[in-house]
Amino acid sequence: MEAIQDWFLSQSGVIQALLATTFTWVLTALGAATVFFFKTASRKWLDGMLGFTGGVMIAASFWSLLAPAIEMSEDRGDSPWLAPAIGFGVGALFLFALDRFVPHLHINFKKEESEGPQTNWHRTTLLVLAITLHNIPEGLAVGVAFGAAAAGVPGAEIGAAIALAIGIGLQNFPEGIAVSMPLKRQGVSNRKSFWYGQLSAIVEPVAGVVGALAVFYMEPILPYALAFAAGAMIFVVIEEVVPESQRDKYTDISTLGFIGGFLVMMILDVSLG
């Protein structure tokens, strides 16, 4: 194990970001693979896991992204709030634009509730697109974190980047289930349900590499990039994750899941970072 750790730490930030986001994608695929072993998943459990996802993302947005962005701005002698505020706002607006112009359908929503431009695309395609939009900021966040740590940027630590990857990976597992199981209930085959479930996170390694490369070639924008990922993730949580988890009678379960996810991510970041 120590040899693997040493090998990982010896890699460039881009390779570390690629490996870390591949890890988060693999956990999504493992979650999606549950369709081969279980006939269904209860709505109570799915809502709890969606809440857990939201809690992880909110905690990661602050401890892994906004707090380092503020610290970096301060260390550079800049206004500690200006770059984080701009990056956060632009990140949220970026996801807002994608949400408006990319057809998609949130989990637990009916086909007629799809968002973005009207289209005749299949419900499955719209559902996968929604989760793909969700995963873009996650991949960017992990990539930027590893790129910053590898570049030796003050305030960026490899432990914090690893904690972020673990947290995102943990919430990706139930996310894979949340995509694949509803498809199975609609009569989609196990193989196709798994395929679409894992496909929703394949964008994460791509976004991770883009985030790491951005740090190396444009280091001055790092506080903006970290806050950008935070703003995008907060937008996803409020616009997508929370409403999806509150549509049935298990609102308390999803709320407790949210608290649990927040605690797990906070503990990971503080202990490893």
PDB file of C-alpha atoms in Angstrom:
ATOM      1  CA  MET A   1       0.000   0.000   0.000  1.00  0.00           C
ATOM      2  CA  GLU A   2       2.822   2.386   0.862  1.00  0.00           C
ATOM      3  CA  ALA A   3       4.459   1.694  -2.514  1.00  0.00           C
ATOM      4  CA  ILE A   4       1.208   2.570  -4.296  1.00  0.00           C
ATOM      5  CA  GLN A   5       0.928   5.761  -2.260  1.00  0.00           C
ATOM      6  CA  ASP A   6       4.496   6.770  -3.088  1.00  0.00           C
ATOM      7  CA  TRP A   7       3.916   6.031  -6.778  1.00  0.00           C
ATOM      8  CA  PHE A   8       0.737   8.123  -6.784  1.00  0.00           C
ATOM      9  CA  LEU A   9       2.424  11.076  -5.091  1.00  0.00           C
ATOM     10  CA  SER A  10       5.282  10.933  -7.597  1.00  0.00           C
ATOM     11  CA  GLN A  11       2.913  11.560 -10.518  1.00  0.00           C
ATOM     12  CA  SER A  12       2.154  14.952 -12.027  1.00  0.00           C
ATOM     13  CA  GLY A  13      -0.927  16.838 -10.898  1.00  0.00           C
ATOM     14  CA  VAL A  14      -2.683  16.062 -14.177  1.00  0.00           C
ATOM     15  CA  ILE A  15      -2.123  12.310 -13.788  1.00  0.00           C
ATOM     16  CA  GLN A  16      -3.194  12.472 -10.147  1.00  0.00           C
ATOM     17  CA  ALA A  17      -6.369  14.298 -11.196  1.00  0.00           C
ATOM     18  CA  LEU A  18      -7.034  11.717 -13.913  1.00  0.00           C
ATOM     19  CA  LEU A  19      -6.550   8.807 -11.485  1.00  0.00           C
ATOM     20  CA  ALA A  20      -8.667  10.448  -8.785  1.00  0.00           C
ATOM     21  CA  THR A  21     -11.573  11.218 -11.114  1.00  0.00           C
ATOM     22  CA  THR A  22     -11.325   7.746 -12.630  1.00  0.00           C
ATOM     23  CA  PHE A  23     -11.766   6.493  -9.061  1.00  0.00           C
ATOM     24  CA  THR A  24     -14.918   8.598  -8.656  1.00  0.00           C
ATOM     25  CA  TRP A  25     -16.245   7.276 -11.982  1.00  0.00           C
ATOM     26  CA  VAL A  26     -15.519   3.666 -10.946  1.00  0.00           C
ATOM     27  CA  LEU A  27     -17.578   4.133  -7.781  1.00  0.00           C
ATOM     28  CA  THR A  28     -20.448   5.431  -9.909  1.00  0.00           C
ATOM     29  CA  ALA A  29     -20.128   2.321 -12.060  1.00  0.00           C
ATOM     30  CA  LEU A  30     -20.131   0.095  -8.958  1.00  0.00           C
ATOM     31  CA  GLY A  31     -23.323   1.777  -7.799  1.00  0.00           C
ATOM     32  CA  ALA A  32     -24.906   1.299 -11.204  1.00  0.00           C
ATOM     33  CA  ALA A  33     -23.865  -2.381 -11.140  1.00  0.00           C
ATOM     34  CA  THR A  34     -26.279  -3.062  -8.275  1.00  0.00           C
ATOM     35  CA  VAL A  35     -28.976  -3.577 -10.928  1.00  0.00           C
ATOM     36  CA  PHE A  36     -27.422  -6.990 -11.548  1.00  0.00           C
ATOM     37  CA  PHE A  37     -27.877  -8.042  -7.908  1.00  0.00           C
ATOM     38  CA  PHE A  38     -31.057  -6.335  -6.680  1.00  0.00           C
ATOM     39  CA  LYS A  39     -34.504  -6.107  -8.241  1.00  0.00           C
ATOM     40  CA  THR A  40     -35.227  -2.670  -6.873  1.00  0.00           C
ATOM     41  CA  ALA A  41     -34.218  -0.036  -4.327  1.00  0.00           C
ATOM     42  CA  SER A  42     -36.743   1.544  -1.979  1.00  0.00           C
ATOM     43  CA  ARG A  43     -37.656   5.178  -2.502  1.00  0.00           C
ATOM     44  CA  LYS A  44     -36.817   5.826   1.160  1.00  0.00           C
ATOM     45  CA  TRP A  45     -33.257   4.580   0.637  1.00  0.00           C
ATOM     46  CA  LEU A  46     -32.819   6.496  -2.625  1.00  0.00           C
ATOM     47  CA  ASP A  47     -34.036   9.760  -1.067  1.00  0.00           C
ATOM     48  CA  GLY A  48     -31.668   9.257   1.856  1.00  0.00           C
ATOM     49  CA  MET A  49     -28.773   8.721  -0.521  1.00  0.00           C
ATOM     50  CA  LEU A  50     -29.697  11.804  -2.546  1.00  0.00           C
ATOM     51  CA  GLY A  51     -29.656  13.776   0.689  1.00  0.00           C
ATOM     52  CA  PHE A  52     -26.225  12.300   1.494  1.00  0.00           C
ATOM     53  CA  THR A  53     -25.004  13.447  -1.935  1.00  0.00           C
ATOM     54  CA  GLY A  54     -26.160  16.989  -1.257  1.00  0.00           C
ATOM     55  CA  GLY A  55     -24.484  17.068   2.149  1.00  0.00           C
ATOM     56  CA  VAL A  56     -21.149  15.932   0.720  1.00  0.00           C
ATOM     57  CA  MET A  57     -21.302  18.528  -2.052  1.00  0.00           C
ATOM     58  CA  ILE A  58     -22.167  21.409   0.283  1.00  0.00           C
ATOM     59  CA  ALA A  59     -19.387  20.527   2.742  1.00  0.00           C
ATOM     60  CA  ALA A  60     -16.865  20.014  -0.073  1.00  0.00           C
ATOM     61  CA  SER A  61     -17.817  23.371  -1.564  1.00  0.00           C
ATOM     62  CA  PHE A  62     -16.707  25.158   1.575  1.00  0.00           C
ATOM     63  CA  TRP A  63     -13.883  23.146   3.145  1.00  0.00           C
ATOM     64  CA  SER A  64     -12.252  21.896  -0.066  1.00  0.00           C
ATOM     65  CA  LEU A  65     -12.905  24.831  -2.380  1.00  0.00           C
ATOM     66  CA  LEU A  66     -14.058  28.160  -0.936  1.00  0.00           C
ATOM     67  CA  ALA A  67     -11.898  28.143   2.206  1.00  0.00           C
ATOM     68  CA  PRO A  68      -8.669  27.453   0.234  1.00  0.00           C
ATOM     69  CA  ALA A  69      -9.681  30.093  -2.343  1.00  0.00           C
ATOM     70  CA  ILE A  70     -10.090  32.679   0.414  1.00  0.00           C
ATOM     71  CA  GLU A  71      -6.773  31.692   2.006  1.00  0.00           C
ATOM     72  CA  MET A  72      -4.911  31.860  -1.318  1.00  0.00           C
ATOM     73  CA  SER A  73      -6.317  35.309  -2.091  1.00  0.00           C
ATOM     74  CA  GLU A  74      -5.271  36.534   1.327  1.00  0.00           C
ATOM     75  CA  ASP A  75      -1.742  35.087   0.984  1.00  0.00           C
ATOM     76  CA  ARG A  76      -1.320  36.939  -2.298  1.00  0.00           C
ATOM     77  CA  GLY A  77      -2.194  40.219  -0.655  1.00  0.00           C
ATOM     78  CA  ASP A  78      -5.436  40.515  -2.583  1.00  0.00           C
ATOM     79  CA  SER A  79      -8.891  41.132  -1.198  1.00  0.00           C
ATOM     80  CA  PRO A  80      -9.740  37.796   0.507  1.00  0.00           C
ATOM     81  CA  TRP A  81     -13.320  37.829  -0.749  1.00  0.00           C
ATOM     82  CA  LEU A  82     -13.142  39.322  -4.251  1.00  0.00           C
ATOM     83  CA  ALA A  83     -11.770  36.400  -6.313  1.00  0.00           C
ATOM     84  CA  PRO A  84     -13.816  33.767  -4.410  1.00  0.00           C
ATOM     85  CA  ALA A  85     -16.980  35.831  -4.822  1.00  0.00           C
ATOM     86  CA  ILE A  86     -16.436  36.354  -8.555  1.00  0.00           C
ATOM     87  CA  GLY A  87     -15.515  32.714  -9.159  1.00  0.00           C
ATOM     88  CA  PHE A  88     -18.467  31.469  -7.118  1.00  0.00           C
ATOM     89  CA  GLY A  89     -20.927  33.640  -9.015  1.00  0.00           C
ATOM     90  CA  VAL A  90     -19.538  32.723 -12.430  1.00  0.00           C
ATOM     91  CA  GLY A  91     -19.596  29.006 -11.540  1.00  0.00           C
ATOM     92  CA  ALA A  92     -23.249  29.193 -10.552  1.00  0.00           C
ATOM     93  CA  LEU A  93     -24.108  31.149 -13.710  1.00  0.00           C
ATOM     94  CA  PHE A  94     -22.235  28.589 -15.846  1.00  0.00           C
ATOM     95  CA  LEU A  95     -24.397  25.764 -14.478  1.00  0.00           C
ATOM     96  CA  PHE A  96     -27.468  27.973 -14.808  1.00  0.00           C
ATOM     97  CA  ALA A  97     -26.688  28.422 -18.516  1.00  0.00           C
ATOM     98  CA  LEU A  98     -26.161  24.684 -19.028  1.00  0.00           C
ATOM     99  CA  ASP A  99     -29.391  24.011 -17.172  1.00  0.00           C
ATOM    100  CA  ARG A 100     -31.281  26.382 -19.464  1.00  0.00           C
ATOM    101  CA  PHE A 101     -29.818  25.292 -22.789  1.00  0.00           C
ATOM    102  CA  VAL A 102     -29.225  21.527 -22.400  1.00  0.00           C
ATOM    103  CA  PRO A 103     -32.349  19.315 -22.407  1.00  0.00           C
ATOM    104  CA  HIS A 104     -32.411  17.127 -19.287  1.00  0.00           C
ATOM    105  CA  LEU A 105     -34.671  15.433 -16.770  1.00  0.00           C
ATOM    106  CA  HIS A 106     -34.014  15.160 -13.038  1.00  0.00           C
ATOM    107  CA  ILE A 107     -34.319  11.898 -11.116  1.00  0.00           C
ATOM    108  CA  ASN A 108     -37.883  11.205  -9.834  1.00  0.00           C
ATOM    109  CA  PHE A 109     -39.362  13.758 -12.270  1.00  0.00           C
ATOM    110  CA  LYS A 110     -41.897  12.929 -14.985  1.00  0.00           C
ATOM    111  CA  LYS A 111     -41.031  13.271 -18.681  1.00  0.00           C
ATOM    112  CA  GLU A 112     -43.246  16.352 -19.027  1.00  0.00           C
ATOM    113  CA  GLU A 113     -41.187  18.038 -16.296  1.00  0.00           C
ATOM    114  CA  SER A 114     -37.999  17.961 -18.372  1.00  0.00           C
ATOM    115  CA  GLU A 115     -36.001  21.195 -18.429  1.00  0.00           C
ATOM    116  CA  GLY A 116     -34.132  23.090 -21.128  1.00  0.00           C
ATOM    117  CA  PRO A 117     -35.196  23.268 -24.783  1.00  0.00           C
ATOM    118  CA  GLN A 118     -38.129  21.064 -25.759  1.00  0.00           C
ATOM    119  CA  THR A 119     -37.053  17.854 -27.454  1.00  0.00           C
ATOM    120  CA  ASN A 120     -38.319  14.413 -28.421  1.00  0.00           C
ATOM    121  CA  TRP A 121     -35.295  12.701 -26.882  1.00  0.00           C
ATOM    122  CA  HIS A 122     -35.968   9.557 -24.871  1.00  0.00           C
ATOM    123  CA  ARG A 123     -36.495   9.910 -21.103  1.00  0.00           C
ATOM    124  CA  THR A 124     -33.356   7.832 -20.496  1.00  0.00           C
ATOM    125  CA  THR A 125     -31.199  10.250 -22.488  1.00  0.00           C
ATOM    126  CA  LEU A 126     -32.622  13.242 -20.630  1.00  0.00           C
ATOM    127  CA  LEU A 127     -31.996  11.582 -17.263  1.00  0.00           C
ATOM    128  CA  VAL A 128     -28.371  10.764 -18.104  1.00  0.00           C
ATOM    129  CA  LEU A 129     -27.800  14.329 -19.315  1.00  0.00           C
ATOM    130  CA  ALA A 130     -29.071  15.695 -15.990  1.00  0.00           C
ATOM    131  CA  ILE A 131     -26.601  13.591 -13.991  1.00  0.00           C
ATOM    132  CA  THR A 132     -23.821  14.436 -16.449  1.00  0.00           C
ATOM    133  CA  LEU A 133     -24.395  18.159 -15.811  1.00  0.00           C
ATOM    134  CA  HIS A 134     -24.246  17.343 -12.097  1.00  0.00           C
ATOM    135  CA  ASN A 135     -20.859  15.635 -12.498  1.00  0.00           C
ATOM    136  CA  ILE A 136     -19.048  18.367 -14.451  1.00  0.00           C
ATOM    137  CA  PRO A 137     -18.373  20.606 -11.410  1.00  0.00           C
ATOM    138  CA  GLU A 138     -17.382  17.558  -9.337  1.00  0.00           C
ATOM    139  CA  GLY A 139     -14.710  16.582 -11.858  1.00  0.00           C
ATOM    140  CA  LEU A 140     -13.494  20.175 -12.144  1.00  0.00           C
ATOM    141  CA  ALA A 141     -13.269  20.491  -8.366  1.00  0.00           C
ATOM    142  CA  VAL A 142     -11.141  17.357  -7.981  1.00  0.00           C
ATOM    143  CA  GLY A 143      -8.911  18.319 -10.915  1.00  0.00           C
ATOM    144  CA  VAL A 144      -8.287  21.839  -9.648  1.00  0.00           C
ATOM    145  CA  ALA A 145      -7.559  20.549  -6.136  1.00  0.00           C
ATOM    146  CA  PHE A 146      -4.930  18.070  -7.328  1.00  0.00           C
ATOM    147  CA  GLY A 147      -3.435  20.522  -9.789  1.00  0.00           C
ATOM    148  CA  ALA A 148      -3.070  23.166  -7.087  1.00  0.00           C
ATOM    149  CA  ALA A 149      -1.490  20.724  -4.621  1.00  0.00           C
ATOM    150  CA  ALA A 150       0.995  19.446  -7.227  1.00  0.00           C
ATOM    151  CA  ALA A 151       1.914  23.010  -8.184  1.00  0.00           C
ATOM    152  CA  GLY A 152       2.798  23.772  -4.551  1.00  0.00           C
ATOM    153  CA  VAL A 153       0.278  26.561  -4.272  1.00  0.00           C
ATOM    154  CA  PRO A 154       0.092  27.860  -0.659  1.00  0.00           C
ATOM    155  CA  GLY A 155      -3.131  26.694   0.972  1.00  0.00           C
ATOM    156  CA  ALA A 156      -3.514  23.701  -1.349  1.00  0.00           C
ATOM    157  CA  GLU A 157      -2.658  20.341   0.183  1.00  0.00           C
ATOM    158  CA  ILE A 158      -2.578  16.856  -1.319  1.00  0.00           C
ATOM    159  CA  GLY A 159      -4.450  15.498   1.710  1.00  0.00           C
ATOM    160  CA  ALA A 160      -7.328  17.884   1.074  1.00  0.00           C
ATOM    161  CA  ALA A 161      -7.417  16.884  -2.599  1.00  0.00           C
ATOM    162  CA  ILE A 162      -7.522  13.197  -1.647  1.00  0.00           C
ATOM    163  CA  ALA A 163     -10.284  13.890   0.889  1.00  0.00           C
ATOM    164  CA  LEU A 164     -12.295  15.659  -1.813  1.00  0.00           C
ATOM    165  CA  ALA A 165     -11.879  12.729  -4.223  1.00  0.00           C
ATOM    166  CA  ILE A 166     -12.946  10.247  -1.538  1.00  0.00           C
ATOM    167  CA  GLY A 167     -15.976  12.351  -0.623  1.00  0.00           C
ATOM    168  CA  ILE A 168     -17.070  12.763  -4.236  1.00  0.00           C
ATOM    169  CA  GLY A 169     -16.511   9.047  -4.813  1.00  0.00           C
ATOM    170  CA  LEU A 170     -18.630   8.107  -1.788  1.00  0.00           C
ATOM    171  CA  GLN A 171     -21.573  10.139  -3.006  1.00  0.00           C
ATOM    172  CA  ASN A 172     -21.121   8.866  -6.568  1.00  0.00           C
ATOM    173  CA  PHE A 173     -21.889   5.290  -5.483  1.00  0.00           C
ATOM    174  CA  PRO A 174     -25.521   5.997  -4.511  1.00  0.00           C
ATOM    175  CA  GLU A 175     -25.734   8.337  -7.478  1.00  0.00           C
ATOM    176  CA  GLY A 176     -25.038   5.393  -9.791  1.00  0.00           C
ATOM    177  CA  ILE A 177     -27.845   3.496  -8.067  1.00  0.00           C
ATOM    178  CA  ALA A 178     -30.167   6.493  -8.321  1.00  0.00           C
ATOM    179  CA  VAL A 179     -29.747   6.524 -12.107  1.00  0.00           C
ATOM    180  CA  SER A 180     -29.729   2.803 -12.899  1.00  0.00           C
ATOM    181  CA  MET A 181     -32.529   1.589 -10.600  1.00  0.00           C
ATOM    182  CA  PRO A 182     -35.249   3.930 -11.919  1.00  0.00           C
ATOM    183  CA  LEU A 183     -34.298   2.889 -15.458  1.00  0.00           C
ATOM    184  CA  LYS A 184     -34.661  -0.771 -14.471  1.00  0.00           C
ATOM    185  CA  ARG A 185     -38.100  -0.056 -12.998  1.00  0.00           C
ATOM    186  CA  GLN A 186     -39.117   1.427 -16.347  1.00  0.00           C
ATOM    187  CA  GLY A 187     -38.355  -1.872 -18.078  1.00  0.00           C
ATOM    188  CA  VAL A 188     -34.847  -1.069 -19.331  1.00  0.00           C
ATOM    189  CA  SER A 189     -32.591  -4.158 -19.331  1.00  0.00           C
ATOM    190  CA  ASN A 190     -29.995  -4.656 -16.597  1.00  0.00           C
ATOM    191  CA  ARG A 191     -27.175  -4.160 -19.054  1.00  0.00           C
ATOM    192  CA  LYS A 192     -28.551  -0.898 -20.445  1.00  0.00           C
ATOM    193  CA  SER A 193     -29.450   0.376 -16.975  1.00  0.00           C
ATOM    194  CA  PHE A 194     -25.867  -0.229 -15.865  1.00  0.00           C
ATOM    195  CA  TRP A 195     -24.473   1.335 -19.040  1.00  0.00           C
ATOM    196  CA  TYR A 196     -26.447   4.553 -18.629  1.00  0.00           C
ATOM    197  CA  GLY A 197     -25.756   4.668 -14.889  1.00  0.00           C
ATOM    198  CA  GLN A 198     -21.982   4.590 -15.287  1.00  0.00           C
ATOM    199  CA  LEU A 199     -22.058   6.760 -18.404  1.00  0.00           C
ATOM    200  CA  SER A 200     -23.389   9.680 -16.382  1.00  0.00           C
ATOM    201  CA  ALA A 201     -20.028  10.042 -14.583  1.00  0.00           C
ATOM    202  CA  ILE A 202     -17.674   9.455 -17.515  1.00  0.00           C
ATOM    203  CA  VAL A 203     -17.391  13.233 -17.862  1.00  0.00           C
ATOM    204  CA  GLU A 204     -15.611  13.471 -14.494  1.00  0.00           C
ATOM    205  CA  PRO A 205     -12.143  12.297 -15.682  1.00  0.00           C
ATOM    206  CA  VAL A 206     -12.375  14.722 -18.610  1.00  0.00           C
ATOM    207  CA  ALA A 207     -13.373  17.626 -16.359  1.00  0.00           C
ATOM    208  CA  GLY A 208     -10.694  16.616 -13.843  1.00  0.00           C
ATOM    209  CA  VAL A 209      -7.909  16.792 -16.416  1.00  0.00           C
ATOM    210  CA  VAL A 210      -9.217  20.139 -17.691  1.00  0.00           C
ATOM    211  CA  GLY A 211      -9.244  21.511 -14.131  1.00  0.00           C
ATOM    212  CA  ALA A 212      -5.679  20.348 -13.408  1.00  0.00           C
ATOM    213  CA  LEU A 213      -4.356  21.717 -16.712  1.00  0.00           C
ATOM    214  CA  ALA A 214      -6.011  25.067 -16.025  1.00  0.00           C
ATOM    215  CA  VAL A 215      -4.023  25.349 -12.794  1.00  0.00           C
ATOM    216  CA  PHE A 216      -0.687  24.640 -14.485  1.00  0.00           C
ATOM    217  CA  TYR A 217      -1.184  27.038 -17.359  1.00  0.00           C
ATOM    218  CA  MET A 218      -3.158  29.747 -15.552  1.00  0.00           C
ATOM    219  CA  GLU A 219      -2.116  29.594 -11.897  1.00  0.00           C
ATOM    220  CA  PRO A 220      -3.200  33.194 -11.155  1.00  0.00           C
ATOM    221  CA  ILE A 221      -6.818  32.165 -11.711  1.00  0.00           C
ATOM    222  CA  LEU A 222      -6.647  29.393  -9.093  1.00  0.00           C
ATOM    223  CA  PRO A 223      -8.788  31.124  -6.413  1.00  0.00           C
ATOM    224  CA  TYR A 224     -11.350  31.861  -9.133  1.00  0.00           C
ATOM    225  CA  ALA A 225     -11.235  28.237 -10.357  1.00  0.00           C
ATOM    226  CA  LEU A 226     -11.754  26.771  -6.883  1.00  0.00           C
ATOM    227  CA  ALA A 227     -14.666  29.113  -6.184  1.00  0.00           C
ATOM    228  CA  PHE A 228     -16.054  28.460  -9.686  1.00  0.00           C
ATOM    229  CA  ALA A 229     -16.325  24.739  -8.883  1.00  0.00           C
ATOM    230  CA  ALA A 230     -17.931  25.573  -5.532  1.00  0.00           C
ATOM    231  CA  GLY A 231     -20.547  27.828  -7.125  1.00  0.00           C
ATOM    232  CA  ALA A 232     -21.356  25.195  -9.727  1.00  0.00           C
ATOM    233  CA  MET A 233     -21.765  22.498  -7.071  1.00  0.00           C
ATOM    234  CA  ILE A 234     -23.973  24.664  -4.850  1.00  0.00           C
ATOM    235  CA  PHE A 235     -26.186  25.415  -7.850  1.00  0.00           C
ATOM    236  CA  VAL A 236     -26.548  21.681  -8.545  1.00  0.00           C
ATOM    237  CA  VAL A 237     -27.450  20.923  -4.926  1.00  0.00           C
ATOM    238  CA  ILE A 238     -30.144  23.600  -4.662  1.00  0.00           C
ATOM    239  CA  GLU A 239     -31.562  23.272  -8.167  1.00  0.00           C
ATOM    240  CA  GLU A 240     -31.396  19.493  -8.515  1.00  0.00           C
ATOM    241  CA  VAL A 241     -30.396  17.335  -5.552  1.00  0.00           C
ATOM    242  CA  VAL A 242     -32.546  18.868  -2.795  1.00  0.00           C
ATOM    243  CA  PRO A 243     -35.769  19.102  -4.854  1.00  0.00           C
ATOM    244  CA  GLU A 244     -35.336  15.497  -6.055  1.00  0.00           C
ATOM    245  CA  SER A 245     -34.942  14.219  -2.505  1.00  0.00           C
ATOM    246  CA  GLN A 246     -37.999  16.114  -1.199  1.00  0.00           C
ATOM    247  CA  ARG A 247     -40.658  14.969  -3.665  1.00  0.00           C
ATOM    248  CA  ASP A 248     -41.972  12.024  -1.645  1.00  0.00           C
ATOM    249  CA  LYS A 249     -42.943  11.374   1.974  1.00  0.00           C
ATOM    250  CA  TYR A 250     -39.372  10.617   3.082  1.00  0.00           C
ATOM    251  CA  THR A 251     -38.267  14.216   3.532  1.00  0.00           C
ATOM    252  CA  ASP A 252     -36.918  13.562   7.036  1.00  0.00           C
ATOM    253  CA  ILE A 253     -34.856  10.632   5.754  1.00  0.00           C
ATOM    254  CA  SER A 254     -33.319  12.746   3.001  1.00  0.00           C
ATOM    255  CA  THR A 255     -32.616  15.546   5.490  1.00  0.00           C
ATOM    256  CA  LEU A 256     -30.828  13.138   7.835  1.00  0.00           C
ATOM    257  CA  GLY A 257     -28.917  11.791   4.823  1.00  0.00           C
ATOM    258  CA  PHE A 258     -27.871  15.361   4.033  1.00  0.00           C
ATOM    259  CA  ILE A 259     -26.584  15.867   7.588  1.00  0.00           C
ATOM    260  CA  GLY A 260     -24.697  12.561   7.399  1.00  0.00           C
ATOM    261  CA  GLY A 261     -23.072  13.469   4.083  1.00  0.00           C
ATOM    262  CA  PHE A 262     -22.057  16.879   5.382  1.00  0.00           C
ATOM    263  CA  LEU A 263     -20.461  15.335   8.479  1.00  0.00           C
ATOM    264  CA  VAL A 264     -18.589  12.691   6.482  1.00  0.00           C
ATOM    265  CA  MET A 265     -17.119  15.257   4.074  1.00  0.00           C
ATOM    266  CA  MET A 266     -16.249  17.689   6.856  1.00  0.00           C
ATOM    267  CA  ILE A 267     -14.452  14.982   8.840  1.00  0.00           C
ATOM    268  CA  LEU A 268     -12.588  13.749   5.758  1.00  0.00           C
ATOM    269  CA  ASP A 269     -11.398  17.213   4.804  1.00  0.00           C
ATOM    270  CA  VAL A 270     -10.398  18.324   8.294  1.00  0.00           C
ATOM    271  CA  SER A 271      -8.634  15.046   9.157  1.00  0.00           C
ATOM    272  CA  LEU A 272      -6.832  14.565   5.826  1.00  0.00           C
ATOM    273  CA  GLY A 273      -6.386  18.188   4.827  1.00  0.00           C
TER     274      GLY A 273
END
